[in-house]
CSV table of C-alpha atoms in Angstrom, one decimal:
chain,number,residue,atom,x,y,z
U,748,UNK,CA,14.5,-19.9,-3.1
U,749,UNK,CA,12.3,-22.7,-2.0
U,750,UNK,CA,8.9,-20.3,-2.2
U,751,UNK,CA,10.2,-18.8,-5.6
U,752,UNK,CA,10.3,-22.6,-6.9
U,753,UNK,CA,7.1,-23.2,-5.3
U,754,UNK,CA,5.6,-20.1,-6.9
U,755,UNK,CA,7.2,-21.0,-10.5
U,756,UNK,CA,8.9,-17.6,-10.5
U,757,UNK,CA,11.9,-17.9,-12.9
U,758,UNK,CA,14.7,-16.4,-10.4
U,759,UNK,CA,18.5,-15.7,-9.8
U,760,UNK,CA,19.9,-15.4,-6.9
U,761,UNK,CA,22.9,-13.3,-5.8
U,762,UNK,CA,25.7,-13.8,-2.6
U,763,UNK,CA,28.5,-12.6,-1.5
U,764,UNK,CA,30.8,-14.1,1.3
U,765,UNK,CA,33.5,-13.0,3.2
U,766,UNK,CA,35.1,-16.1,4.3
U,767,UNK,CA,34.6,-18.6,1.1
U,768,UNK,CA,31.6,-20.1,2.7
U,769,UNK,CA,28.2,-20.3,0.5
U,770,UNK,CA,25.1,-21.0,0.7
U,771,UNK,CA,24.0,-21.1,-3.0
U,772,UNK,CA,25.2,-24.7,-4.4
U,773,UNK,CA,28.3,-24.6,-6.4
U,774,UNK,CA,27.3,-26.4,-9.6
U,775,UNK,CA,24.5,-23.7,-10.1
U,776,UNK,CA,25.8,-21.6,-12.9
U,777,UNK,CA,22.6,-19.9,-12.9
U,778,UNK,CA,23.1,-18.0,-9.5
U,779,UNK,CA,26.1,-15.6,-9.1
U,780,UNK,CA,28.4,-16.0,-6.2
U,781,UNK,CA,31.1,-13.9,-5.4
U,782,UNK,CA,33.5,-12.8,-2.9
U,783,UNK,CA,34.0,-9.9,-0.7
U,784,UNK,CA,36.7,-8.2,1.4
U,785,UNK,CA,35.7,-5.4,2.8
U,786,UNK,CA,32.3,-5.1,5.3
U,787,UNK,CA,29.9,-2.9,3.9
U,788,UNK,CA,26.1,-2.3,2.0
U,789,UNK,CA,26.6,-4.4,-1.1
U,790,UNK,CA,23.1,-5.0,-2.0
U,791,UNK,CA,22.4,-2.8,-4.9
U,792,UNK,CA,25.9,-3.2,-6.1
U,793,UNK,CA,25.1,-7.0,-6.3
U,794,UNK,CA,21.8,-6.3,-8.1
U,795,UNK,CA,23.8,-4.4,-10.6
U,796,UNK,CA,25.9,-7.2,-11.2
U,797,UNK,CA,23.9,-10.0,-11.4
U,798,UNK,CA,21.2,-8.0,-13.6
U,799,UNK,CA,23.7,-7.7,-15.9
U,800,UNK,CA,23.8,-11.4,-16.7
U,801,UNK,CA,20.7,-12.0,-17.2
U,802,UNK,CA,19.9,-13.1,-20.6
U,803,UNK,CA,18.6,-10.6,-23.7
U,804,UNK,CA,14.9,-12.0,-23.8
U,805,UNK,CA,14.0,-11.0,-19.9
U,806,UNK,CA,12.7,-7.3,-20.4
U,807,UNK,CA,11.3,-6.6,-17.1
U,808,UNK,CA,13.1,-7.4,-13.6
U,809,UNK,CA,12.2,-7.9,-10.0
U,810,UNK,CA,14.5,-7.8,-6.6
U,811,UNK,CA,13.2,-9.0,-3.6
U,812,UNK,CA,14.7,-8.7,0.0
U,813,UNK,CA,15.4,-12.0,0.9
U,814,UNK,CA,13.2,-12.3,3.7
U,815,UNK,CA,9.7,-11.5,1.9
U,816,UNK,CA,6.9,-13.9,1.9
U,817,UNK,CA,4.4,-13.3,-0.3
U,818,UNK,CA,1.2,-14.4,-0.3
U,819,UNK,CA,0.6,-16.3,-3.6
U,820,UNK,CA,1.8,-16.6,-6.9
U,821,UNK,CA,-0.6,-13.8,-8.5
U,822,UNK,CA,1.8,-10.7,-8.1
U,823,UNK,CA,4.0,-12.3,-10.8
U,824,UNK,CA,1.4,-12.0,-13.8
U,825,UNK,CA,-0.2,-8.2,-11.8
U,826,UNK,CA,3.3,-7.3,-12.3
U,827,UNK,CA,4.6,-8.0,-15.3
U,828,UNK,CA,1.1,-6.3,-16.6
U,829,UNK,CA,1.3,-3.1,-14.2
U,830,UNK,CA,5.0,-3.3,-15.9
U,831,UNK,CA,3.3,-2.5,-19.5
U,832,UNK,CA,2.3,0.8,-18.4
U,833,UNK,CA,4.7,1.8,-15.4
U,834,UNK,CA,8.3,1.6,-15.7
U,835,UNK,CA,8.8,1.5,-11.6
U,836,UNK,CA,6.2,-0.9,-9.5
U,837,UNK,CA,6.7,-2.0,-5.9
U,838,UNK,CA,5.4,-5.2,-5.4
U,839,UNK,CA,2.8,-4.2,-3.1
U,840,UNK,CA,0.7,-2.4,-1.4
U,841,UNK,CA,1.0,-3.1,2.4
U,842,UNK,CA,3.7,-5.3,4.4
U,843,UNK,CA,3.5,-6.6,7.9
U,844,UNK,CA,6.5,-7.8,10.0
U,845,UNK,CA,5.8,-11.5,10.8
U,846,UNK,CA,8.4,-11.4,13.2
U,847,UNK,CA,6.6,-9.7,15.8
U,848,UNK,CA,4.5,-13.0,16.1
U,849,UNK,CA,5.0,-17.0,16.3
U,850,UNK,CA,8.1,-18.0,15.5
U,851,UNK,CA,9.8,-14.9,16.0
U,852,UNK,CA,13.2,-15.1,18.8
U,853,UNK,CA,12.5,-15.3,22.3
U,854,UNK,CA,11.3,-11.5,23.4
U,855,UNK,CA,9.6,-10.8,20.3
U,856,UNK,CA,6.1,-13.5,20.0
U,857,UNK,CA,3.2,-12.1,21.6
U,858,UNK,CA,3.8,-8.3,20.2
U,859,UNK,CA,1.4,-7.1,18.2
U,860,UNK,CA,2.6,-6.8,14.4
U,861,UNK,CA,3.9,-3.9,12.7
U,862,UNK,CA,2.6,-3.0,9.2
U,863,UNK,CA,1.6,-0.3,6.8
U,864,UNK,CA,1.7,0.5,3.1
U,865,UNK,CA,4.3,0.6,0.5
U,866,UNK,CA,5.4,4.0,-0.3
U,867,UNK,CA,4.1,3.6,-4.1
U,868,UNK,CA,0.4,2.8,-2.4
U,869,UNK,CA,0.6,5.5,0.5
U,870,UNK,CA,1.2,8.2,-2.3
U,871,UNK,CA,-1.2,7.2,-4.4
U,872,UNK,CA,-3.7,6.7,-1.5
U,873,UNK,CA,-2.9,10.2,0.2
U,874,UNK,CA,-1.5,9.1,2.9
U,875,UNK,CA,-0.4,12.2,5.1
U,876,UNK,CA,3.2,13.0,4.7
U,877,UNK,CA,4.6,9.5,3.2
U,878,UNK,CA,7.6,10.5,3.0
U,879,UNK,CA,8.1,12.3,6.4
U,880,UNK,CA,9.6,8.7,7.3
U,881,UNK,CA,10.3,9.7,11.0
U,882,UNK,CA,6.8,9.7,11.3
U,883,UNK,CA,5.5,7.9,8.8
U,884,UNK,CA,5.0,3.9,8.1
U,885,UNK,CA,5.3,4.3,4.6
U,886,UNK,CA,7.9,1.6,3.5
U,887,UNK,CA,10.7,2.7,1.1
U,888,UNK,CA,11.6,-0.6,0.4
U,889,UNK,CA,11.1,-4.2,0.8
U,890,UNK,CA,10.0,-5.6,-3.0
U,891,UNK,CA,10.5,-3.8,-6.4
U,892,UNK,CA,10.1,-4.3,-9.9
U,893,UNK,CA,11.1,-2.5,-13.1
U,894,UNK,CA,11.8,-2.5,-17.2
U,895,UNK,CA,14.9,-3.7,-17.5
U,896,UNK,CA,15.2,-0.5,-20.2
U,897,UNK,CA,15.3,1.5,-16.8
U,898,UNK,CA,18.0,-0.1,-15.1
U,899,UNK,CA,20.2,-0.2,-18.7
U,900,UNK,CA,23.0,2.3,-18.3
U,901,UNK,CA,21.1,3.7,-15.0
U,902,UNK,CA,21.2,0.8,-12.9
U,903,UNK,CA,20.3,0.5,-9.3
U,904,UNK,CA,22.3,3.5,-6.6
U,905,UNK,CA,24.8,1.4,-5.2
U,906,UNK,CA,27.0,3.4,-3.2
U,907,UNK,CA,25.1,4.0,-0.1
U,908,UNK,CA,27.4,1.4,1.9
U,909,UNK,CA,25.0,1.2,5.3
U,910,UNK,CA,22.2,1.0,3.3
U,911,UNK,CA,19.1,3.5,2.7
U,912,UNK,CA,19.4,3.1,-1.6
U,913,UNK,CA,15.8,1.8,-1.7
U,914,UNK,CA,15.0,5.3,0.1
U,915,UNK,CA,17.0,7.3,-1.9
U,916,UNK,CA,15.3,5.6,-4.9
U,917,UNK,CA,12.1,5.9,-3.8
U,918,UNK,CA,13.2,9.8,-3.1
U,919,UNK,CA,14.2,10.1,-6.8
U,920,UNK,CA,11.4,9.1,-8.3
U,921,UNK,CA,8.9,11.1,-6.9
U,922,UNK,CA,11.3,14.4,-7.3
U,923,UNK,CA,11.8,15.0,-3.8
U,924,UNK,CA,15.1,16.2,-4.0
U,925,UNK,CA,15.3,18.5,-0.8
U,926,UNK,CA,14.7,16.3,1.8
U,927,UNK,CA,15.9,16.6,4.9
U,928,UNK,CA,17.3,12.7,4.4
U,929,UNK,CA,19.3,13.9,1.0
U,930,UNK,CA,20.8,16.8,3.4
U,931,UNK,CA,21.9,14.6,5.5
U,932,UNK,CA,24.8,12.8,3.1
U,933,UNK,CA,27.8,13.7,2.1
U,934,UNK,CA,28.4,16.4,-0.5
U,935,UNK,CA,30.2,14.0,-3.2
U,936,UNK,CA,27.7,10.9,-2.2
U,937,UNK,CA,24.6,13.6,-2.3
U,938,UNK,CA,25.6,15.2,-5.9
U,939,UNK,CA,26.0,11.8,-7.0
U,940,UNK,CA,22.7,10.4,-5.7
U,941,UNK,CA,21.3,13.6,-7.1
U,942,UNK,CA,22.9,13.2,-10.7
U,943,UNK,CA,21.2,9.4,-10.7
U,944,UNK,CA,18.1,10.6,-9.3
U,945,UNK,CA,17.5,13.3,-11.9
U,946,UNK,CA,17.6,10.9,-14.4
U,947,UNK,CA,15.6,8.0,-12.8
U,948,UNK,CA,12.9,11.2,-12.4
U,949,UNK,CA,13.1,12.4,-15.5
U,950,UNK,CA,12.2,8.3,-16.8
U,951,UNK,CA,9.8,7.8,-14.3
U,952,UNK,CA,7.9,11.2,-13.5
U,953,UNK,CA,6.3,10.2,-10.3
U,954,UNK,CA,4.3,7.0,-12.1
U,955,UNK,CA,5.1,4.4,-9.8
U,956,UNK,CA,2.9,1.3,-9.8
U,957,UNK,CA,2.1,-1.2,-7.0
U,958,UNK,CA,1.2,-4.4,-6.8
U,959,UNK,CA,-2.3,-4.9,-4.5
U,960,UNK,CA,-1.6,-7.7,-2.1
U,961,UNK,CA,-0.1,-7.9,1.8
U,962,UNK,CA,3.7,-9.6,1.9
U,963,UNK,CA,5.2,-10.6,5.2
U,964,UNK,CA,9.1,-9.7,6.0
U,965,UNK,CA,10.6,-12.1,8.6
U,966,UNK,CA,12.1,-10.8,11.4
U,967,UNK,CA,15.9,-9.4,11.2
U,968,UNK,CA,16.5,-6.8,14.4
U,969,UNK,CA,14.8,-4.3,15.9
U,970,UNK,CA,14.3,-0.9,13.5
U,971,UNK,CA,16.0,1.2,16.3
U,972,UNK,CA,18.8,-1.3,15.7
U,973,UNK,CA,19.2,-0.6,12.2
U,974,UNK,CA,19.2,3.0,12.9
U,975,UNK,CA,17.9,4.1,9.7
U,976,UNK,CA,18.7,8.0,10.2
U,977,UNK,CA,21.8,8.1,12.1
U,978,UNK,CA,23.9,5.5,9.8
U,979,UNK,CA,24.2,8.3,7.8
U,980,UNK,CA,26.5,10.6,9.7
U,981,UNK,CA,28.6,7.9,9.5
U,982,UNK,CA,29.2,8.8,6.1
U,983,UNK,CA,29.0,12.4,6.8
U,984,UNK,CA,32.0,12.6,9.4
U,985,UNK,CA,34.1,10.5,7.1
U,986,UNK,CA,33.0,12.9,4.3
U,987,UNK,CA,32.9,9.9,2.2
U,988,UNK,CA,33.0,10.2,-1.3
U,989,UNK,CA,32.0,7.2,-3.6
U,990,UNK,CA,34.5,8.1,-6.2
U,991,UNK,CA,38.1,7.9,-3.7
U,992,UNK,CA,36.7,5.8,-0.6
U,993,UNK,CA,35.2,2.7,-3.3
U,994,UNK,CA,36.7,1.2,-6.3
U,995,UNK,CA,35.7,-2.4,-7.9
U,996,UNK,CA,37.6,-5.0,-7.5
U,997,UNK,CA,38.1,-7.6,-10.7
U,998,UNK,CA,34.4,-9.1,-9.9
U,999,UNK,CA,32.6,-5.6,-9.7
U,1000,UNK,CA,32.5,-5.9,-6.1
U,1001,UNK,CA,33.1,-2.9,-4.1
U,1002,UNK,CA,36.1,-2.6,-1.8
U,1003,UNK,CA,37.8,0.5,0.0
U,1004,UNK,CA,40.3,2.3,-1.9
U,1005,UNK,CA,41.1,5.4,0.8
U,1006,UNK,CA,42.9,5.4,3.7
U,1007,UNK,CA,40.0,6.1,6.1
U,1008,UNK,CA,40.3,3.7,9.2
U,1009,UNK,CA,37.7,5.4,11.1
U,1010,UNK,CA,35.4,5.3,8.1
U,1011,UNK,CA,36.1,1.5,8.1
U,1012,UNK,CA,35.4,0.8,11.7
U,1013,UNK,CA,32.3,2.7,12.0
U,1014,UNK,CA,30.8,1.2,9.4
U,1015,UNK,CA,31.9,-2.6,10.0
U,1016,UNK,CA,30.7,-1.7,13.5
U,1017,UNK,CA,27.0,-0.7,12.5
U,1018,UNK,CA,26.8,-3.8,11.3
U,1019,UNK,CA,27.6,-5.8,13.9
U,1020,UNK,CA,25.4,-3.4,16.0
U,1021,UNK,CA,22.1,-4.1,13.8
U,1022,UNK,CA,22.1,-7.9,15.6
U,1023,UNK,CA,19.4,-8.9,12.8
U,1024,UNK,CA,19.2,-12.3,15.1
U,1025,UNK,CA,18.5,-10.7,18.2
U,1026,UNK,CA,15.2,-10.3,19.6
U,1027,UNK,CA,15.9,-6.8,21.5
């Protein structure tokens, strides 16, 4: 918030707590704070909601993870411009985990830094097998921007509750619809993501922008904490289905509606298993 500020970035932010706490001030009606019952991926459902206040005039959108530095205030203006003739531009090109240096937990300095490109760069760039993301260190994710005309009706795919939507997005709007990761959901939660996707691909065709600078993600856990792959059998052993296992409660926000305890448990455990303030 402070860096947005810095940059003169016009901004919202969006939070959700579980116990009535905040961090966002109170008497700042232009950030959205809500709350939240039930443990589970929220982020894209957030960015639905709070893009959906924001005001008629603003015709182009960016959402940033909330642990991305960026280097300097140009990417606002490269943005907006690469947003004139791409409807879908991550906001850049290569990203390096600061965490893995000073200032990271105790465990972690003295490691030498992960990076790579964006996934929008590595495609454009040739980079072998981008999306072969076992492999690969391509990233999904991270930083994105798009006309706001995109997101209107479509909006961001905000049922993948352990997280993965920027991949599933990133999926969609190169076409790749058979891969392995997309096998891997659920029936109803893949024939969803592949009804969204279809349509994001059929906006987007594959003409995905990026914005030419470095950013720096702090740290937040280890990747083999995260578990990027196996979270979703998860999903597929509770045979989850978005349209009985969610419904919206009288904020937007997403909340169990099935009878699944297992489904619960597993995922409120991943969670708690990711230790994003752990150094190991």
């Amino acid at each position: 918030m402070t860096e947005m500020r810095a940059l003169q970035v016009p901004f919202r932010m969006v939070e959700l707590s579980f116990d009535g706490r905040f961090e966002l001030p109170a008497d700042d009606a232009s950030h959205l704070r809500l709350h939240g019952q039930h443990l589970m991926w929220h982020k894209e459902r957030l960015l639905n909601l709070v893009t959906a206040t924001l005001p008629p005039t603003v015709d182009k959108v960016a959402w940033v993870d909330a642990d991305v530095v960026f280097p300097g205030s140009d990417w606002y203006p490269v943005a907006s411009s690469l947003l004139e003739s791409f409807d879908l531009v991550q906001l850049f090109s290569h990203v390096t985990e600061a965490g893995y240096g000073a200032g990271a937990p105790h465990g972690v300095a003295g490691r030498s830094p992960l990076s790579g490109p964006g996934i929008a760069h590595a495609v454009a760039a040739g980079v072998p097998e981008p999306f072969r993301f076992n492999r690969s260190v391509a990233k999904p994710g991270v930083a994105w921007a798009a006309r706001r005309e995109l997101l209107e009706g479509l909006g961001l795919f905000d049922t993948m509750i352990v997280g993965g939507a920027d991949t599933m997005m990133a999926l969609a709007a190169y076409g790749y619809f058979e891969h392995p990761l997309a096998r891997l959901l659920p029936e109803a939660l893949r024939s969803s993501w592949r009804s969204w996707g279809l349509e994001l691909h059929r906006r987007v065709q594959g003409r995905v922008g990026w914005v030419p600078q470095t950013v720096t993600t702090l740290w937040h856990g280890t990747a083999a904490n995260r578990r990027h792959v196996d979270r979703l059998r998860i999903l597929t052993e509770a045979d989850f289905d978005p349209r009985l296992d969610l419904q919206a409660d009288s904020h937007g926000v997403f909340q169990w509606s099935s009878d699944k305890p297992t489904l619960h448990d597993e995922v409120r455990s991943y969670f708690y298993g990711r230790q994003e303030d752990s150094a190991q």
